[in-house]
XYZ file of C-alpha atoms in Angstrom:
631
model
C 81.393 -2.083 30.533
C 80.711 1.618 30.970
C 77.077 2.480 30.699
C 76.064 -1.089 30.704
C 75.853 -1.798 34.560
C 78.805 0.194 35.868
C 77.841 3.026 38.260
C 78.402 6.517 36.509
C 76.781 9.790 36.054
C 77.135 12.602 33.406
C 76.165 16.325 33.923
C 74.506 18.228 30.892
C 73.901 21.847 30.522
C 70.416 23.275 30.107
C 70.561 24.018 26.421
C 69.786 22.537 22.960
C 73.365 21.306 22.759
C 72.908 19.595 26.081
C 69.814 17.774 24.880
C 71.802 16.598 21.802
C 74.555 15.254 24.060
C 71.957 13.605 26.146
C 70.628 11.827 23.072
C 74.075 10.244 22.783
C 74.263 9.239 26.344
C 70.689 8.018 26.816
C 71.248 4.519 25.353
C 73.856 3.929 27.959
C 71.968 5.261 30.933
C 69.249 3.762 33.231
C 68.321 6.868 35.248
C 67.901 10.674 34.617
C 67.102 13.824 36.581
C 65.728 16.910 34.626
C 66.588 20.689 34.793
C 63.546 22.935 35.715
C 63.143 23.303 31.854
C 62.484 19.758 31.491
C 65.818 19.205 29.615
C 68.110 16.339 30.884
C 70.620 17.412 33.719
C 71.875 14.058 35.101
C 72.112 10.915 33.298
C 73.683 7.610 34.281
C 73.582 4.418 36.316
C 73.277 4.840 40.105
C 71.770 3.096 43.037
C 68.553 3.999 44.660
C 69.436 6.634 47.341
C 72.716 7.326 45.847
C 71.467 10.684 44.359
C 69.732 13.237 46.392
C 68.251 16.347 44.759
C 67.200 19.640 46.076
C 65.049 22.202 44.244
C 64.320 25.870 44.767
C 62.637 27.633 41.894
C 64.668 26.859 38.696
C 67.832 26.134 40.823
C 68.906 22.546 41.303
C 71.319 20.931 43.629
C 72.394 17.278 43.863
C 74.489 15.434 46.213
C 75.839 12.058 44.554
C 77.464 9.402 46.698
C 77.603 8.702 50.539
C 76.266 11.725 52.514
C 73.576 11.787 55.260
C 71.757 14.716 53.571
C 67.992 14.792 53.003
C 66.042 16.164 49.938
C 64.535 18.618 52.562
C 67.861 20.052 53.487
C 68.971 20.243 50.035
C 65.798 22.040 49.066
C 66.786 24.730 51.733
C 70.396 24.735 50.544
C 69.388 25.058 46.873
C 67.553 28.277 47.786
C 70.968 29.780 48.502
C 72.095 29.178 44.804
C 70.287 32.368 43.990
C 73.553 34.009 45.004
C 75.443 32.063 42.449
C 76.807 28.546 42.158
C 79.915 29.604 44.230
C 77.604 29.094 47.161
C 78.677 25.345 46.810
C 82.015 26.159 48.308
C 80.399 26.514 51.749
C 78.124 23.318 51.334
C 81.106 21.156 50.245
C 82.965 22.362 53.268
C 80.354 21.494 55.732
C 78.547 18.143 54.799
C 80.112 14.956 56.035
C 80.729 11.913 53.812
C 82.330 11.368 50.341
C 80.186 12.715 47.469
C 79.964 14.900 44.310
C 77.936 17.970 44.492
C 76.362 19.290 41.252
C 74.526 22.694 41.049
C 72.523 24.288 38.320
C 71.399 27.766 38.594
C 71.023 30.786 36.175
C 72.030 28.688 33.128
C 75.521 27.866 34.865
C 76.712 24.395 36.063
C 79.106 23.664 38.904
C 80.535 20.224 39.411
C 82.900 19.166 42.090
C 84.273 16.090 43.573
C 86.231 15.418 46.790
C 89.497 16.790 48.067
C 90.855 13.420 48.538
C 90.507 12.355 44.844
C 88.131 9.590 45.655
C 85.398 11.383 43.652
C 86.776 12.600 40.462
C 85.302 14.944 37.698
C 86.102 14.571 33.993
C 84.982 16.636 31.029
C 85.090 16.729 27.278
C 83.505 18.598 24.322
C 80.438 16.589 22.986
C 77.809 17.653 20.585
C 78.960 21.273 20.582
C 78.901 21.565 24.499
C 80.974 20.563 27.394
C 79.682 17.372 29.392
C 81.084 16.275 32.673
C 81.113 12.813 34.105
C 82.619 10.827 37.084
C 84.222 8.371 34.752
C 86.595 9.083 32.128
C 85.785 6.196 29.943
C 81.953 7.177 29.548
C 83.237 10.366 27.807
C 85.908 8.518 25.804
C 83.456 5.905 24.557
C 81.280 8.627 23.209
C 84.141 10.443 21.584
C 85.552 7.187 20.171
C 88.822 8.224 21.891
C 91.798 5.873 22.461
C 94.346 5.900 25.247
C 96.845 8.736 25.377
C 100.403 7.616 24.476
C 102.216 9.987 26.892
C 99.911 8.980 29.780
C 100.819 5.335 29.064
C 104.548 6.163 28.898
C 104.360 7.836 32.369
C 102.889 4.511 33.754
C 106.527 3.055 32.936
C 108.090 5.249 35.616
C 109.533 3.223 38.586
C 107.541 5.504 40.923
C 103.981 6.797 41.089
C 103.369 9.705 38.502
C 103.880 12.950 40.480
C 101.474 15.938 40.686
C 100.090 17.512 38.468
C 100.614 14.846 35.739
C 98.959 12.257 38.127
C 95.594 13.746 37.748
C 95.252 13.401 33.857
C 92.971 10.714 32.507
C 94.269 8.049 30.098
C 92.014 9.072 27.203
C 92.796 11.501 24.397
C 90.502 14.581 24.429
C 89.123 13.968 27.841
C 90.320 16.309 30.725
C 90.329 16.003 34.447
C 89.418 18.472 37.158
C 92.186 18.307 39.883
C 91.044 17.247 43.445
C 90.096 20.296 45.378
C 89.049 22.159 42.244
C 85.552 22.352 40.657
C 84.438 22.604 37.063
C 82.276 25.674 36.061
C 80.412 25.605 32.816
C 78.856 28.908 31.696
C 75.499 29.379 29.874
C 77.379 30.007 26.652
C 79.265 26.651 27.001
C 82.566 27.922 28.122
C 84.248 25.991 30.964
C 86.922 26.576 33.455
C 88.071 25.162 36.775
C 88.280 26.942 40.175
C 89.623 26.018 43.424
C 87.327 25.385 46.242
C 89.292 23.285 48.761
C 92.522 24.461 50.689
C 94.282 22.028 53.190
C 94.191 23.277 56.746
C 97.244 24.457 58.570
C 98.822 21.779 60.609
C 98.697 23.796 63.813
C 96.848 21.596 66.343
C 98.720 19.570 68.978
C 97.745 15.899 69.102
C 95.857 16.294 72.301
C 93.502 18.610 70.482
C 93.566 16.917 67.054
C 92.793 13.343 68.305
C 89.316 14.273 69.503
C 88.551 15.825 66.162
C 89.671 12.818 64.140
C 87.576 10.580 66.577
C 84.426 12.602 65.989
C 84.949 12.937 62.121
C 85.532 9.112 61.904
C 82.622 8.203 64.149
C 80.171 10.445 62.057
C 81.638 8.964 58.733
C 80.936 5.365 59.977
C 77.681 5.977 61.790
C 75.685 7.273 58.828
C 76.935 4.649 56.629
C 75.938 1.906 59.128
C 72.541 3.380 59.381
C 72.109 3.482 55.667
C 73.431 0.148 55.170
C 71.262 -1.308 57.853
C 68.234 0.332 56.092
C 69.290 -1.144 52.760
C 69.905 -4.557 54.100
C 66.670 -4.851 55.743
C 64.831 -3.714 52.717
C 66.770 -6.207 50.522
C 65.984 -9.081 52.864
C 62.278 -8.282 53.434
C 60.356 -11.527 54.018
C 63.533 -13.484 54.838
C 64.350 -15.037 58.219
C 67.432 -14.245 60.221
C 69.245 -10.930 60.695
C 69.931 -8.457 57.827
C 73.427 -7.275 58.583
C 73.568 -4.627 55.778
C 77.207 -3.640 56.725
C 80.355 -5.720 56.209
C 83.677 -4.504 57.510
C 87.238 -5.621 56.777
C 88.819 -6.778 60.089
C 92.249 -7.280 58.752
C 93.972 -7.001 62.196
C 95.491 -3.616 61.169
C 94.665 -0.580 63.152
C 92.807 1.252 60.469
C 90.183 -1.447 59.726
C 89.924 -2.345 63.331
C 89.090 1.109 64.352
C 86.172 1.153 61.672
C 84.960 -2.279 62.984
C 84.691 -1.019 66.673
C 83.111 2.382 65.560
C 80.616 0.339 63.439
C 79.907 -2.223 66.199
C 78.666 0.619 68.479
C 75.751 1.106 66.064
C 75.414 -2.431 64.438
C 76.675 -5.286 66.732
C 75.611 -7.776 64.171
C 77.976 -6.494 61.453
C 79.904 -9.006 59.376
C 83.695 -8.808 60.024
C 85.875 -10.220 57.311
C 89.325 -11.525 58.091
C 91.911 -13.103 55.680
C 94.411 -15.440 57.268
C 97.890 -15.044 55.932
C 100.069 -17.550 54.171
C 103.291 -16.677 55.956
C 103.801 -17.713 59.544
C 105.325 -14.323 60.375
C 102.132 -12.532 59.290
C 100.335 -11.777 62.465
C 97.353 -9.908 61.116
C 94.810 -12.623 61.750
C 96.044 -13.000 65.378
C 95.474 -9.419 65.870
C 92.191 -9.633 64.242
C 91.150 -12.480 66.667
C 92.164 -10.521 69.581
C 89.935 -7.574 68.426
C 87.034 -9.816 67.722
C 86.869 -10.936 71.426
C 85.642 -7.368 72.165
C 83.127 -7.443 69.235
C 80.253 -9.488 70.688
C 77.553 -10.356 68.343
C 79.743 -9.687 65.278
C 79.497 -12.459 62.629
C 83.119 -13.436 61.723
C 84.074 -14.532 58.161
C 87.547 -15.898 58.405
C 89.036 -16.849 55.042
C 92.093 -18.962 54.656
C 94.498 -18.690 51.702
C 93.142 -21.902 50.282
C 89.578 -20.468 50.314
C 90.379 -17.263 48.070
C 91.928 -16.796 44.776
C 95.647 -16.397 44.874
C 97.444 -13.157 44.051
C 97.518 -12.444 40.203
C 94.633 -14.771 39.533
C 92.412 -13.939 36.534
C 94.607 -11.012 35.261
C 92.572 -10.554 32.086
C 89.261 -10.642 33.795
C 87.762 -7.138 33.156
C 86.425 -5.283 36.041
C 85.340 -2.442 34.050
C 87.691 0.188 35.491
C 88.303 3.414 33.714
C 92.072 3.348 34.611
C 94.649 0.650 35.211
C 93.877 -0.969 38.655
C 96.876 -0.380 41.050
C 95.555 -3.428 42.890
C 95.270 -5.692 40.050
C 97.388 -8.456 41.814
C 94.509 -8.774 44.268
C 91.576 -7.980 42.068
C 90.331 -11.639 42.046
C 90.561 -11.741 45.845
C 88.618 -8.381 46.035
C 85.804 -9.725 43.875
C 85.690 -13.111 45.710
C 85.577 -11.591 49.243
C 83.141 -9.038 48.293
C 80.983 -11.635 46.729
C 81.095 -13.468 50.199
C 79.947 -10.376 52.036
C 77.156 -9.886 49.533
C 76.064 -13.419 50.032
C 75.888 -12.656 53.702
C 73.372 -9.812 53.085
C 75.748 -6.962 53.243
C 75.204 -3.895 51.001
C 78.166 -1.852 52.165
C 81.771 -2.883 52.570
C 83.646 -0.659 55.071
C 87.308 -0.508 54.163
C 90.336 0.824 55.951
C 92.053 1.929 52.739
C 93.556 5.496 53.088
C 94.290 5.090 56.672
C 97.900 4.538 56.086
C 98.211 7.619 54.064
C 96.104 10.117 56.028
C 96.841 9.408 59.655
C 100.568 9.774 59.523
C 103.258 11.402 57.326
C 106.254 10.067 55.467
C 109.647 11.693 55.064
C 109.247 15.202 53.787
C 107.904 16.411 57.131
C 111.561 16.453 58.242
C 112.218 19.274 55.776
C 109.426 21.334 57.338
C 110.580 20.471 60.829
C 114.233 21.561 60.243
C 112.926 25.043 59.625
C 110.300 25.281 62.454
C 111.901 23.037 65.187
C 115.640 22.348 64.348
C 116.276 20.455 67.710
C 113.207 18.317 67.247
C 114.160 17.696 63.557
C 117.629 16.464 64.702
C 116.075 13.825 67.151
C 113.462 12.618 64.575
C 115.886 12.500 61.701
C 118.507 10.571 63.766
C 115.939 8.000 64.835
C 114.555 7.542 61.327
C 118.089 7.227 59.855
C 118.699 4.339 62.270
C 115.272 2.687 61.737
C 115.299 2.974 58.072
C 118.999 2.603 57.485
C 119.345 6.009 55.586
C 122.760 7.375 54.948
C 123.559 10.603 56.830
C 124.454 12.075 53.464
C 121.067 11.480 52.022
C 119.346 12.917 55.112
C 121.487 16.034 55.035
C 120.927 16.547 51.267
C 117.218 16.211 51.733
C 117.208 18.850 54.680
C 119.254 21.328 52.704
C 117.627 21.041 49.299
C 115.962 24.419 48.589
C 114.589 23.815 45.093
C 110.970 24.930 44.362
C 108.613 22.176 43.269
C 108.593 23.156 39.470
C 112.465 23.083 39.442
C 112.503 19.636 41.215
C 109.955 18.236 38.748
C 112.062 19.638 35.770
C 115.077 17.975 37.253
C 113.204 14.627 37.472
C 112.114 14.863 33.856
C 115.710 15.457 32.702
C 117.027 12.488 34.679
C 114.639 9.701 33.717
C 117.210 7.620 32.085
C 120.077 8.349 34.540
C 121.528 5.738 36.800
C 119.114 4.665 39.628
C 118.499 7.405 42.226
C 119.617 7.367 45.843
C 118.003 5.307 48.543
C 116.600 7.339 51.385
C 114.728 10.540 51.599
C 114.774 12.817 48.593
C 113.466 16.148 47.488
C 109.742 16.785 46.817
C 109.334 13.118 46.208
C 111.299 9.909 45.139
C 113.621 10.109 42.304
C 111.967 9.032 39.022
C 113.581 6.604 36.503
C 112.143 4.777 33.623
C 111.742 0.880 34.172
C 114.464 -1.262 32.424
C 111.830 -2.579 29.705
C 110.736 1.043 28.736
C 111.922 2.026 25.288
C 113.797 5.267 24.321
C 110.426 6.421 22.738
C 108.743 5.865 26.114
C 111.266 7.805 28.016
C 110.974 10.703 25.595
C 107.345 10.666 25.882
C 107.310 10.661 29.710
C 110.049 13.354 29.570
C 107.987 15.579 27.428
C 104.877 15.093 29.753
C 106.738 15.753 32.998
C 108.698 18.723 31.426
C 105.430 20.390 30.263
C 103.917 19.874 33.670
C 106.914 21.362 35.415
C 106.714 24.684 33.524
C 103.720 25.868 35.627
C 103.702 23.181 38.414
C 102.859 24.498 41.927
C 102.809 22.289 45.062
C 99.551 21.226 46.671
C 100.575 23.057 49.947
C 102.954 25.551 51.091
C 105.820 23.209 52.351
C 107.190 19.942 51.339
C 105.663 18.032 54.326
C 102.292 19.471 53.808
C 102.538 18.874 50.045
C 103.446 15.208 50.589
C 100.582 14.937 53.054
C 98.086 15.894 50.335
C 99.718 13.808 47.750
C 99.479 10.690 49.785
C 95.697 11.396 50.507
C 95.105 11.994 46.778
C 97.086 8.924 45.829
C 95.034 6.829 48.092
C 91.881 8.395 46.854
C 92.669 7.446 43.209
C 93.594 3.997 44.150
C 90.528 3.498 46.235
C 88.310 4.939 43.472
C 89.376 2.126 41.269
C 88.927 -0.391 44.049
C 85.408 0.884 44.443
C 84.651 0.298 40.740
C 85.781 -3.328 41.235
C 83.771 -3.916 44.332
C 80.742 -2.373 42.651
C 80.679 -5.350 40.224
C 79.641 -7.543 43.031
C 76.619 -5.568 43.978
C 78.263 -3.997 46.970
C 79.098 -0.257 47.671
C 82.540 0.375 48.945
C 82.957 2.902 51.656
C 86.239 4.487 52.629
C 85.721 6.617 55.713
C 89.369 7.682 56.048
C 89.133 9.403 52.647
C 85.969 11.545 53.521
C 87.007 15.216 53.409
C 86.191 15.948 56.995
C 88.331 13.032 58.239
C 91.186 14.225 55.842
C 90.958 17.587 57.309
C 91.054 16.445 60.845
C 94.257 14.590 60.145
C 95.955 17.333 58.117
C 95.153 19.958 60.921
C 97.474 18.086 63.363
C 101.242 19.114 63.605
C 103.093 16.881 61.154
C 105.735 15.862 63.831
C 103.033 14.881 66.326
C 101.097 12.646 64.050
C 104.339 11.043 62.788
C 107.212 10.046 65.082
C 109.917 7.265 64.828
C 108.954 6.060 68.330
C 105.158 5.362 67.954
C 103.015 3.653 65.477
C 100.211 5.952 64.182
C 100.055 8.062 67.332
C 97.148 10.176 65.998
C 94.818 7.321 65.296
C 95.856 5.371 68.504
C 94.998 8.370 70.601
C 91.739 9.075 68.742
C 90.592 5.447 69.324
C 91.630 5.245 72.860
C 88.430 4.192 74.885
C 86.713 2.799 71.747
C 89.436 0.144 70.735
C 90.798 -1.993 73.544
C 94.220 -0.933 74.689
C 95.633 -4.383 73.969
C 94.690 -3.930 70.384
C 96.033 -0.234 70.411
C 99.470 -1.496 71.570
C 100.184 -3.124 68.144
C 103.376 -1.622 66.681
C 103.833 -3.918 63.631
C 102.435 -3.973 59.988
C 102.292 -7.436 58.265
C 104.409 -8.083 55.028
C 102.389 -9.725 52.429
C 105.504 -10.290 50.211
C 105.274 -14.055 50.502
C 101.761 -14.274 49.376
C 102.466 -12.059 46.469
C 105.600 -13.757 45.334
C 103.671 -17.249 45.640
C 100.816 -15.894 43.462
C 103.267 -14.459 40.914
C 105.127 -17.823 40.509
C 101.898 -19.749 40.401
C 100.503 -17.601 37.469
C 103.874 -17.360 35.771
C 102.300 -18.633 32.533
C 99.678 -16.097 32.283
C 102.090 -13.390 33.224
C 104.569 -14.322 30.516
C 101.550 -14.668 27.991
C 101.010 -10.869 28.623
C 104.226 -10.390 27.051
C 103.061 -12.005 23.811
C 101.748 -9.449 21.355
C 102.253 -6.764 23.914
C 100.044 -3.856 23.387
C 102.643 -1.476 25.105
C 105.116 -2.760 22.550
C 102.628 -1.768 19.727
C 102.564 1.726 21.102
C 106.462 1.682 20.881
C 106.660 2.032 24.772
C 107.888 -1.267 25.999
C 110.341 -3.973 24.784
C 108.495 -7.248 25.144
C 111.699 -9.408 25.386
C 113.031 -7.277 28.354
C 109.694 -7.304 30.088
C 109.487 -11.078 29.746
C 112.984 -11.377 31.279
C 111.853 -9.294 34.117
C 108.767 -11.405 34.750
C 111.018 -14.516 34.676
C 113.468 -13.012 36.943
C 110.878 -11.911 39.578
C 109.617 -15.675 39.475
C 113.211 -16.780 40.103
C 114.027 -14.360 42.735
C 110.776 -14.265 44.517
C 110.774 -10.423 44.634
C 107.936 -8.662 42.789
C 108.593 -4.963 42.411
C 105.677 -2.570 42.299
C 106.904 -0.932 39.089
C 106.664 -4.541 37.320
C 103.060 -4.850 38.671
C 102.165 -1.433 37.358
C 103.343 -2.289 33.928
C 101.357 -5.500 33.847
C 98.308 -3.871 35.158
C 98.612 -1.149 32.503
C 98.921 -3.911 29.732
C 95.918 -5.785 31.098
C 93.899 -2.598 31.197
C 94.777 -1.768 27.669
C 93.535 -5.141 26.457
C 90.357 -4.674 28.450
C 89.693 -0.938 27.444
C 89.946 -1.556 23.683
C 86.690 -3.653 23.653
C 84.899 -1.450 26.101
C 85.354 1.903 24.369
C 85.279 0.785 20.792
C 88.716 2.350 20.195
C 91.404 0.695 18.206
C 93.350 -1.827 20.048
C 96.759 -0.149 19.690
C 98.214 1.866 16.863
C 101.500 0.917 15.259
C 102.537 4.572 15.396
C 102.577 7.323 18.019
C 99.289 8.755 18.866
C 98.523 12.502 19.761
C 100.140 14.094 22.786
C 98.618 13.945 26.154
C 95.832 16.111 27.442
C 96.683 17.836 30.613
C 94.104 19.192 33.163
C-alpha cells in the first residue's frame, strides 16, 4: 500500500501551504528532508543511500535513485543554483545513472525524472499548493481520487496507448510530467512544465557509436555493483561466507548476458539467475549455460519451470503498483525469483529490460531511410518484407505516407471501431482498434481522449524513425518502472542500466540503419560487447518464444481468469462487456493463443480491484466519471 512500505517521495514548497500539505503526508512517511527554513521539503519512504542531498546557503539539491554522486559534489553543484533552478539542465545531462533531481532555490522548486520514463514525476493541488511525487497513487490517496474513466477506456485499445496520451496517470485530478520535461513550481504556487532533454541526432556510424555504448553501459553497471557490494557486506555483517550484494538475470539473451559480463569484471562472485524454459525449442537456458562457462566464480541459480510459479499465478495478489502491471502474467514469478535472490544476500537485481527497445529500431526507420538513403532503404525494405512477410503494398504505403503526427493520431481516433488494421508497417505507429469486448461507451471515451490529444500533438523527435525510437524507450521505461515497484516488495532494488539516460543517448546517437539491419541481430550491442562477451555468445541470432509457457499458465489458471469476469469492475464503468470478455478468455484457453490486448484488459481489471482498497476511492461507479486529465 502506498505510504505503508512502498518506496515513494513527495516534494513540498517552502511555504505555509507546503507545511499544511506535509501534515497530510506525514502519517504515511518514514523519512524527511527539510528546506533551509526548517519546513519539510521531501517526505516519503526510501532506502538508506537512495537520497543524496547537497546544500549551499539556502539552496538545496537532491538526487534520488541510482547515481554515483556524493554529498560533497552535490554541495558544490548546489552552489550553482544561485543562477536559477534551470541550472539543473546541465546537471541532469552529465550525471550517470537513473534518478530524480530536485532543486529548491529562491522559493522555487524544480523536479525532474529521466528521459526514458523510468523515473516519473506527478503533481496535484493539495492544501492550497502544488505537491509533486514520484508515484501517482500517493497523490490520489490524499485527494480521495478514483480512476479516470477515459484513461481506463484507452487501456481497451488493441495496441499500447500512443504518445502523448500514454503519459497520463490513471487518477482523476493527478497530472503527469512527460519524460524529458521537468516541473517548475514558483514561489506563489503556480506551476508549469519545461523541456530539459532532447534526443541526440542519429549521426554516428556504428564504429564510433559502439565504444560510446560500451563505456556508458560499463559505467552504469560498475557503480551499481560497487554500491550493491557495500550494501550486501553491511547487510551480512557478522555472517560467514561471501556477501554477493548483486544479482543479475542471466536469461541467455544478449541484453542480460552483456550486463552479467560487465558486472563480473567487478564482482566475480555475483549471483546469476537463469530460468529454464518449458518448451524444447526455447534455447535461452542453453545460451545461458554457454555464457556461464566464462563467468568463473559466479554463483548460478538455475530455476526449472516446476520450481517457479506458472504464468498468471496469483492474479489478484496486490503488488502495490500505481498503474496496471503490463507484466502481470509473470508477476508471481518476479516476486518468487526476486525472493530467491534476496535470500542469497543480494540487494540489487540487474535486469536487461529495455535492451530490446533501445539498442535497435523497429519499422519506422525505413521512412527516414527512404528520404536520406533511398538505395539503402530499398535493400532494407526488401529484406524486411521477406523476413516478416509484409505485403509490398503495405511497405509502399508506409514509405509514401506524408501525414504529420497530429493528423495520423486524429485518423486513428476516428477509426477505433473500423475493421482490423493492416498487417505490416504502418504510419507513425500501429493502427489502433478497440478490443472486441469493449463497449460503445468505451470506444467513445477513448475516441474523445485520443482526439483531444491529437489537437496539439507533436512527435517526440523530428522524424518517424527517431520518434519511434524514443517511444520504444519510454514504453520500456514505463513498464520497467512498474516492474521495479513489484521487485521492491521483496526487499530488492531493481536496476535497468539500458534505461539510464546516458545509455539511451549513446544508442540514439547511432545511425538508425546501422543499429538495425535485417541481416544482423542487435549489431550495435554486439559490436559494443566485443572483447567483453565471448564471441561464441555474441554469435546468437535467435530470441526465445515464451508462448508455450504463457499458454500453459493461462489454461492452468482458467478458473481464476474467468472469475475476473464475474462482477467485472470495467463493466461497472460501462467500458467492457463481461460476457464477451469471458468468451475471449475461454477462446484463448481453447486456442492456446493469448493476445497481449487480452492480458492488458485482465491486468487493468486486477489493478482496479487492488487500487480501490489502497486509495480509499469507491470501487467503481455505476455512471460515467469525470473526463480524463491530460499532462
